[in-house]
Amino acid sequence: VTITAPPIADWTSPGSLCDGIGTVDLNTYLNVGTTTGGTWTGTGVTGNLFNPAGLAGLIEITYTATVGDCSANGVGYITITPAPVALAGPDAEVCGLQHQMNATLQTAVGYWTPLNGGTVSVSTDPTTMVSVTAAGAYSFLWTVGDGQCFDNDTVRVTFSDPAISPVVDAGPDQELNVVDHTLLDGSTNGTQWSWSLASGGGNITDNDDLNTEVYLLGVGSNTFILSASNGPCPSTMDTVVIIVNELAIPTGFSPNGDGTNDVLVIPGIEEYKDNSLIVFDRWGRKVYEQERYANDWEGKALPDDTYFMVLNIAEGRTYNGYLIIKR
């Protein structure tokens, strides 16, 4: 008769594991003297490996040791806890060379690590002050851990030097005859910019385009501002004045064939292709009418006199006045 010693299936549970620790080898928890070569069973177990990912709470795991016809079971429990989550806070743009961080600390301890320069006042303070010696973009790593699992999150802080103001040029002033639109031609070395209307009238096609069109300009003086800044630092401004002159309606002409002032010329009328011109004599009789007038009426058939003129240049825009023909 052969008497075989019974198998031993004793093992010591690690107590708790976080769900983000990764796969662990259960054989490392076998006690000294435990029979090796046994099998592990339980939720999350594959062979001798245990993966706590996706698990929570108390997990029962059994180790079965076998010697001949004898077997023994060792039952243990592992508590699965959530892995820590690192929240470093939002990225930031600041005017200056210091910034207060805004990380969130939940249950684990945390600490800051500068990744490309900069100084951290208190590395374990989630709201510590960080400093740099030169403007630029810097990244800081916030790490949290509870002894088993760790998590990282990075925050990017862009520092702008308030002593460096951007150069801004809104372009040369302009004077337009009749035309109610033009191109704004600004320039700057700032990192962000915007156009705005200061006085007068006009619509800006794209406020964020340095070379944008403005239209429906008001008659007279119109002032536009180009503002530029480096990040959140105070902006620098420059202005451009656009003067729009109305149609210069003449009060007379002299069709005498001397080559000077022989036809009725309305400067700028070519900008309004759909114009119409009507001329009446002093008794209200129509003596001339022309659609799309092109500065070519000589008035030769009419006697010297004072006439009444109606000029339509666009919908809702009409000019009325007198016109003297004198040879």
Tab-separated table of C-alpha atoms in Angstrom:
chain	number	residue	atom	x	y	z
A	1	VAL	CA	0.000	0.000	0.000
A	2	THR	CA	1.407	3.384	-1.090
A	3	ILE	CA	0.401	6.288	1.078
A	4	THR	CA	0.629	9.695	-0.700
A	5	ALA	CA	0.665	12.987	1.195
A	6	PRO	CA	-2.429	15.059	0.386
A	7	PRO	CA	-1.950	18.145	-1.874
A	8	ILE	CA	-1.805	21.642	-0.407
A	9	ALA	CA	-3.768	24.421	-2.151
A	10	ASP	CA	-2.973	27.356	0.095
A	11	TRP	CA	-2.493	30.814	-1.454
A	12	THR	CA	-2.645	34.346	-0.111
A	13	SER	CA	-4.882	36.887	-1.843
A	14	PRO	CA	-3.350	40.309	-2.553
A	15	GLY	CA	-6.463	41.734	-0.936
A	16	SER	CA	-7.296	44.293	-3.594
A	17	LEU	CA	-6.246	45.181	-7.098
A	18	CYS	CA	-7.253	48.115	-9.235
A	19	ASP	CA	-8.946	47.360	-12.515
A	20	GLY	CA	-6.241	49.105	-14.513
A	21	ILE	CA	-3.230	47.237	-13.172
A	22	GLY	CA	-3.169	44.831	-16.096
A	23	THR	CA	-2.802	41.032	-16.097
A	24	VAL	CA	-1.235	39.442	-12.988
A	25	ASP	CA	0.256	35.963	-12.483
A	26	LEU	CA	-1.733	34.180	-9.785
A	27	ASN	CA	1.073	31.690	-9.185
A	28	THR	CA	3.025	34.472	-7.482
A	29	TYR	CA	0.457	34.337	-4.649
A	30	LEU	CA	0.984	30.618	-3.835
A	31	ASN	CA	2.251	30.008	-0.318
A	32	VAL	CA	5.508	28.236	0.402
A	33	GLY	CA	4.868	24.494	0.423
A	34	THR	CA	1.756	24.702	-1.727
A	35	THR	CA	1.504	22.013	-4.375
A	36	THR	CA	2.353	23.539	-7.726
A	37	GLY	CA	0.956	22.687	-11.134
A	38	GLY	CA	-2.648	23.130	-10.069
A	39	THR	CA	-5.403	24.990	-11.887
A	40	TRP	CA	-7.003	28.388	-11.280
A	41	THR	CA	-10.688	29.119	-11.815
A	42	GLY	CA	-12.827	32.220	-11.406
A	43	THR	CA	-14.056	35.306	-13.215
A	44	GLY	CA	-11.282	36.987	-15.195
A	45	VAL	CA	-8.987	33.924	-14.941
A	46	THR	CA	-7.256	32.441	-17.988
A	47	GLY	CA	-4.801	29.688	-17.094
A	48	ASN	CA	-2.740	31.111	-14.272
A	49	LEU	CA	-3.377	34.742	-15.321
A	50	PHE	CA	-5.951	37.081	-13.849
A	51	ASN	CA	-7.114	40.226	-15.659
A	52	PRO	CA	-9.191	42.579	-13.467
A	53	ALA	CA	-10.095	44.933	-16.312
A	54	GLY	CA	-13.819	45.548	-16.387
A	55	LEU	CA	-14.418	43.875	-13.023
A	56	ALA	CA	-15.588	45.440	-9.792
A	57	GLY	CA	-16.198	44.378	-6.221
A	58	LEU	CA	-15.348	41.024	-4.601
A	59	ILE	CA	-14.127	38.304	-7.005
A	60	GLU	CA	-13.879	34.673	-5.856
A	61	ILE	CA	-10.912	32.689	-7.191
A	62	THR	CA	-10.122	29.016	-6.526
A	63	TYR	CA	-6.805	27.180	-6.764
A	64	THR	CA	-7.122	23.407	-7.179
A	65	ALA	CA	-4.095	21.244	-6.448
A	66	THR	CA	-4.045	17.525	-7.397
A	67	VAL	CA	-1.746	14.664	-6.395
A	68	GLY	CA	-2.771	11.311	-7.748
A	69	ASP	CA	-6.382	10.744	-6.850
A	70	CYS	CA	-6.308	13.425	-4.187
A	71	SER	CA	-7.211	17.084	-4.699
A	72	ALA	CA	-7.554	20.174	-2.569
A	73	ASN	CA	-9.130	23.594	-3.172
A	74	GLY	CA	-7.900	26.917	-1.932
A	75	VAL	CA	-10.533	29.663	-2.168
A	76	GLY	CA	-9.608	33.315	-1.939
A	77	TYR	CA	-11.158	36.695	-2.702
A	78	ILE	CA	-9.767	39.757	-4.463
A	79	THR	CA	-11.480	43.133	-4.230
A	80	ILE	CA	-11.325	45.057	-7.501
A	81	THR	CA	-11.224	48.829	-7.109
A	82	PRO	CA	-11.502	51.440	-9.864
A	83	ALA	CA	-8.259	52.763	-11.283
A	84	PRO	CA	-7.519	56.441	-10.570
A	85	VAL	CA	-8.340	58.988	-13.251
A	86	ALA	CA	-5.953	61.845	-13.917
A	87	LEU	CA	-7.616	65.169	-14.767
A	88	ALA	CA	-4.981	67.823	-15.395
A	89	GLY	CA	-7.477	70.545	-16.253
A	90	PRO	CA	-8.017	72.499	-19.470
A	91	ASP	CA	-5.294	73.832	-21.732
A	92	ALA	CA	-4.711	77.536	-21.208
A	93	GLU	CA	-3.350	80.682	-22.828
A	94	VAL	CA	-2.029	83.261	-20.375
A	95	CYS	CA	-0.538	86.717	-20.596
A	96	GLY	CA	2.571	86.490	-18.465
A	97	LEU	CA	5.095	83.871	-17.438
A	98	GLN	CA	3.143	82.278	-14.573
A	99	HIS	CA	-0.016	80.216	-14.407
A	100	GLN	CA	-2.029	78.515	-11.683
A	101	MET	CA	-2.844	74.932	-12.593
A	102	ASN	CA	-6.309	73.475	-12.171
A	103	ALA	CA	-6.027	69.698	-11.825
A	104	THR	CA	-8.596	67.540	-10.052
A	105	LEU	CA	-7.462	65.196	-7.291
A	106	GLN	CA	-9.893	62.391	-6.481
A	107	THR	CA	-8.811	59.523	-4.198
A	108	ALA	CA	-5.177	58.990	-5.203
A	109	VAL	CA	-2.114	61.132	-4.649
A	110	GLY	CA	-0.832	63.144	-7.590
A	111	TYR	CA	2.200	65.067	-8.724
A	112	TRP	CA	3.248	67.396	-11.566
A	113	THR	CA	6.131	66.862	-13.997
A	114	PRO	CA	7.280	69.564	-16.486
A	115	LEU	CA	7.775	67.957	-19.898
A	116	ASN	CA	9.609	70.654	-21.861
A	117	GLY	CA	10.719	73.251	-19.356
A	118	GLY	CA	9.175	75.290	-16.613
A	119	THR	CA	9.181	75.180	-12.836
A	120	VAL	CA	6.490	73.753	-10.550
A	121	SER	CA	6.125	75.391	-7.124
A	122	VAL	CA	4.640	72.409	-5.258
A	123	SER	CA	4.634	69.238	-7.347
A	124	THR	CA	1.925	67.501	-5.275
A	125	ASP	CA	-0.475	70.476	-5.301
A	126	PRO	CA	-3.129	70.091	-8.026
A	127	THR	CA	-3.539	73.891	-8.144
A	128	THR	CA	0.129	74.779	-7.913
A	129	MET	CA	1.753	77.722	-9.657
A	130	VAL	CA	4.007	77.011	-12.644
A	131	SER	CA	6.571	79.455	-14.029
A	132	VAL	CA	8.604	79.747	-17.219
A	133	THR	CA	11.456	82.032	-18.231
A	134	ALA	CA	10.399	82.665	-21.829
A	135	ALA	CA	7.156	82.870	-23.773
A	136	GLY	CA	6.024	79.775	-25.613
A	137	ALA	CA	3.995	76.587	-25.276
A	138	TYR	CA	4.814	74.257	-22.373
A	139	SER	CA	3.352	70.896	-21.370
A	140	PHE	CA	2.927	69.609	-17.825
A	141	LEU	CA	2.135	66.004	-16.858
A	142	TRP	CA	-0.278	65.298	-13.999
A	143	THR	CA	0.165	61.765	-12.608
A	144	VAL	CA	-2.125	60.137	-10.052
A	145	GLY	CA	-1.672	56.711	-8.457
A	146	ASP	CA	-2.629	54.616	-5.442
A	147	GLY	CA	0.393	52.316	-5.254
A	148	GLN	CA	-0.827	49.854	-7.880
A	149	CYS	CA	-2.303	51.812	-10.764
A	150	PHE	CA	-1.362	55.133	-12.258
A	151	ASP	CA	-2.950	57.449	-14.760
A	152	ASN	CA	-1.541	60.459	-16.591
A	153	ASP	CA	-3.016	63.549	-18.183
A	154	THR	CA	-1.231	66.409	-19.902
A	155	VAL	CA	-2.122	70.087	-19.929
A	156	ARG	CA	-0.644	72.547	-22.414
A	157	VAL	CA	-0.105	76.145	-21.335
A	158	THR	CA	0.827	78.855	-23.824
A	159	PHE	CA	2.574	81.814	-22.191
A	160	SER	CA	2.662	85.226	-23.917
A	161	ASP	CA	5.034	87.997	-22.924
A	162	PRO	CA	3.028	91.154	-22.097
A	163	ALA	CA	6.101	93.286	-22.789
A	164	ILE	CA	6.002	92.391	-26.490
A	165	SER	CA	3.200	94.235	-28.282
A	166	PRO	CA	2.318	93.235	-31.850
A	167	VAL	CA	2.849	95.629	-34.744
A	168	VAL	CA	-0.427	96.513	-36.477
A	169	ASP	CA	-0.988	98.350	-39.766
A	170	ALA	CA	-4.557	98.796	-40.987
A	171	GLY	CA	-3.347	99.974	-44.396
A	172	PRO	CA	-3.462	103.353	-46.130
A	173	ASP	CA	-6.499	105.610	-45.993
A	174	GLN	CA	-8.658	105.521	-49.123
A	175	GLU	CA	-10.851	107.960	-51.020
A	176	LEU	CA	-13.439	106.505	-53.381
A	177	ASN	CA	-15.626	108.201	-55.933
A	178	VAL	CA	-19.126	106.746	-55.957
A	179	VAL	CA	-17.937	103.182	-55.294
A	180	ASP	CA	-19.362	101.741	-52.043
A	181	HIS	CA	-16.969	98.810	-51.679
A	182	THR	CA	-13.224	98.258	-51.429
A	183	LEU	CA	-10.564	95.960	-49.972
A	184	LEU	CA	-9.113	96.326	-46.488
A	185	ASP	CA	-5.379	95.647	-46.595
A	186	GLY	CA	-4.047	95.122	-43.067
A	187	SER	CA	-0.933	93.455	-41.690
A	188	THR	CA	0.338	92.392	-38.261
A	189	ASN	CA	2.805	90.103	-36.555
A	190	GLY	CA	0.295	89.266	-33.820
A	191	THR	CA	-1.089	85.789	-33.332
A	192	GLN	CA	-4.748	86.802	-33.633
A	193	TRP	CA	-6.575	89.783	-35.103
A	194	SER	CA	-9.970	91.183	-35.985
A	195	TRP	CA	-11.558	94.054	-37.969
A	196	SER	CA	-14.374	96.200	-36.599
A	197	LEU	CA	-16.293	99.295	-37.681
A	198	ALA	CA	-15.590	102.363	-35.556
A	199	SER	CA	-17.701	104.996	-37.306
A	200	GLY	CA	-19.606	105.545	-40.502
A	201	GLY	CA	-21.075	102.570	-42.309
A	202	GLY	CA	-20.012	99.396	-44.054
A	203	ASN	CA	-20.175	95.624	-43.794
A	204	ILE	CA	-17.015	93.560	-43.310
A	205	THR	CA	-17.005	90.290	-45.256
A	206	ASP	CA	-14.652	88.429	-42.879
A	207	ASN	CA	-13.610	90.084	-39.624
A	208	ASP	CA	-10.700	87.655	-39.188
A	209	ASP	CA	-9.211	88.109	-42.675
A	210	LEU	CA	-6.448	90.734	-42.912
A	211	ASN	CA	-7.309	91.289	-46.590
A	212	THR	CA	-11.079	91.317	-46.655
A	213	GLU	CA	-13.711	93.241	-48.594
A	214	VAL	CA	-16.003	95.881	-47.132
A	215	TYR	CA	-19.232	96.809	-48.866
A	216	LEU	CA	-22.218	99.130	-48.496
A	217	LEU	CA	-19.898	101.871	-47.327
A	218	GLY	CA	-21.601	105.028	-46.195
A	219	VAL	CA	-21.206	108.310	-48.034
A	220	GLY	CA	-18.548	110.371	-46.323
A	221	SER	CA	-16.010	109.122	-43.805
A	222	ASN	CA	-15.939	105.491	-42.624
A	223	THR	CA	-13.396	104.348	-40.030
A	224	PHE	CA	-12.335	100.738	-39.474
A	225	ILE	CA	-10.152	99.353	-36.670
A	226	LEU	CA	-7.697	96.469	-36.962
A	227	SER	CA	-6.965	94.975	-33.520
A	228	ALA	CA	-4.222	92.393	-32.971
A	229	SER	CA	-2.822	90.649	-29.923
A	230	ASN	CA	-0.497	87.897	-28.805
A	231	GLY	CA	-2.740	85.410	-27.053
A	232	PRO	CA	-4.704	86.933	-24.174
A	233	CYS	CA	-2.416	89.947	-23.796
A	234	PRO	CA	-3.866	93.434	-24.443
A	235	SER	CA	-4.387	94.188	-28.109
A	236	THR	CA	-2.782	96.868	-30.278
A	237	MET	CA	-4.954	98.820	-32.728
A	238	ASP	CA	-4.644	100.837	-35.910
A	239	THR	CA	-7.331	102.602	-37.953
A	240	VAL	CA	-8.000	103.185	-41.633
A	241	VAL	CA	-10.349	105.878	-42.961
A	242	ILE	CA	-12.285	105.270	-46.170
A	243	ILE	CA	-13.969	108.339	-47.648
A	244	VAL	CA	-16.746	107.749	-50.176
A	245	ASN	CA	-17.584	110.699	-52.402
A	246	GLU	CA	-21.057	110.902	-53.852
A	247	LEU	CA	-21.795	111.476	-57.524
A	248	ALA	CA	-20.650	114.915	-58.637
A	249	ILE	CA	-23.738	116.081	-60.499
A	250	PRO	CA	-22.909	118.985	-62.850
A	251	THR	CA	-25.267	121.973	-63.028
A	252	GLY	CA	-24.641	122.703	-66.683
A	253	PHE	CA	-22.569	122.297	-69.840
A	254	SER	CA	-21.830	124.254	-73.023
A	255	PRO	CA	-22.274	122.297	-76.272
A	256	ASN	CA	-20.565	124.903	-78.499
A	257	GLY	CA	-18.061	122.598	-80.176
A	258	ASP	CA	-14.953	124.114	-78.627
A	259	GLY	CA	-13.889	120.756	-77.196
A	260	THR	CA	-14.457	121.847	-73.598
A	261	ASN	CA	-17.537	120.837	-71.609
A	262	ASP	CA	-19.392	119.977	-74.825
A	263	VAL	CA	-21.277	116.996	-73.357
A	264	LEU	CA	-23.017	116.317	-70.079
A	265	VAL	CA	-20.446	114.406	-68.015
A	266	ILE	CA	-21.462	112.859	-64.682
A	267	PRO	CA	-18.247	111.566	-63.032
A	268	GLY	CA	-18.668	108.075	-61.626
A	269	ILE	CA	-21.856	107.243	-63.526
A	270	GLU	CA	-20.053	104.267	-65.093
A	271	GLU	CA	-20.230	102.529	-61.706
A	272	TYR	CA	-24.022	102.336	-62.053
A	273	LYS	CA	-24.735	100.461	-65.259
A	274	ASP	CA	-28.510	100.427	-64.770
A	275	ASN	CA	-28.914	104.197	-64.450
A	276	SER	CA	-31.484	106.299	-66.272
A	277	LEU	CA	-31.411	110.005	-67.126
A	278	ILE	CA	-34.483	112.145	-67.904
A	279	VAL	CA	-34.384	115.893	-68.753
A	280	PHE	CA	-37.419	118.209	-68.766
A	281	ASP	CA	-37.744	121.767	-69.989
A	282	ARG	CA	-39.159	124.568	-67.857
A	283	TRP	CA	-42.720	123.623	-68.898
A	284	GLY	CA	-42.348	120.017	-67.798
A	285	ARG	CA	-41.963	118.525	-71.250
A	286	LYS	CA	-39.531	115.607	-71.572
A	287	VAL	CA	-36.709	116.647	-73.907
A	288	TYR	CA	-34.245	113.783	-73.320
A	289	GLU	CA	-34.333	110.281	-71.881
A	290	GLN	CA	-31.625	107.632	-71.816
A	291	GLU	CA	-31.229	104.274	-70.099
A	292	ARG	CA	-27.662	103.453	-69.074
A	293	TYR	CA	-26.428	106.952	-69.708
A	294	ALA	CA	-22.752	106.924	-70.752
A	295	ASN	CA	-21.699	110.632	-70.612
A	296	ASP	CA	-22.439	111.220	-74.287
A	297	TRP	CA	-25.388	113.666	-74.496
A	298	GLU	CA	-24.539	116.882	-76.359
A	299	GLY	CA	-27.913	118.618	-76.093
A	300	LYS	CA	-27.394	120.285	-79.514
A	301	ALA	CA	-31.089	120.367	-80.430
A	302	LEU	CA	-32.029	122.318	-77.334
A	303	PRO	CA	-31.836	126.072	-76.891
A	304	ASP	CA	-29.860	127.679	-74.125
A	305	ASP	CA	-32.042	127.528	-71.045
A	306	THR	CA	-32.457	126.046	-67.606
A	307	TYR	CA	-33.729	122.461	-67.505
A	308	PHE	CA	-34.777	120.016	-64.834
A	309	MET	CA	-32.929	116.702	-64.553
A	310	VAL	CA	-33.867	113.387	-62.868
A	311	LEU	CA	-31.089	110.807	-62.490
A	312	ASN	CA	-31.849	107.333	-61.164
A	313	ILE	CA	-28.678	105.376	-60.340
A	314	ALA	CA	-30.021	102.480	-58.259
A	315	GLU	CA	-33.170	101.303	-56.575
A	316	GLY	CA	-34.165	103.989	-54.108
A	317	ARG	CA	-31.387	106.407	-55.127
A	318	THR	CA	-32.518	109.370	-57.261
A	319	TYR	CA	-30.970	112.784	-57.891
A	320	ASN	CA	-33.083	115.782	-58.877
A	321	GLY	CA	-31.691	119.134	-59.905
A	322	TYR	CA	-31.455	121.852	-62.495
A	323	LEU	CA	-29.242	121.807	-65.576
A	324	ILE	CA	-28.154	124.916	-67.531
A	325	ILE	CA	-27.309	124.704	-71.202
A	326	LYS	CA	-25.301	127.740	-72.281
A	327	ARG	CA	-23.201	128.047	-75.400
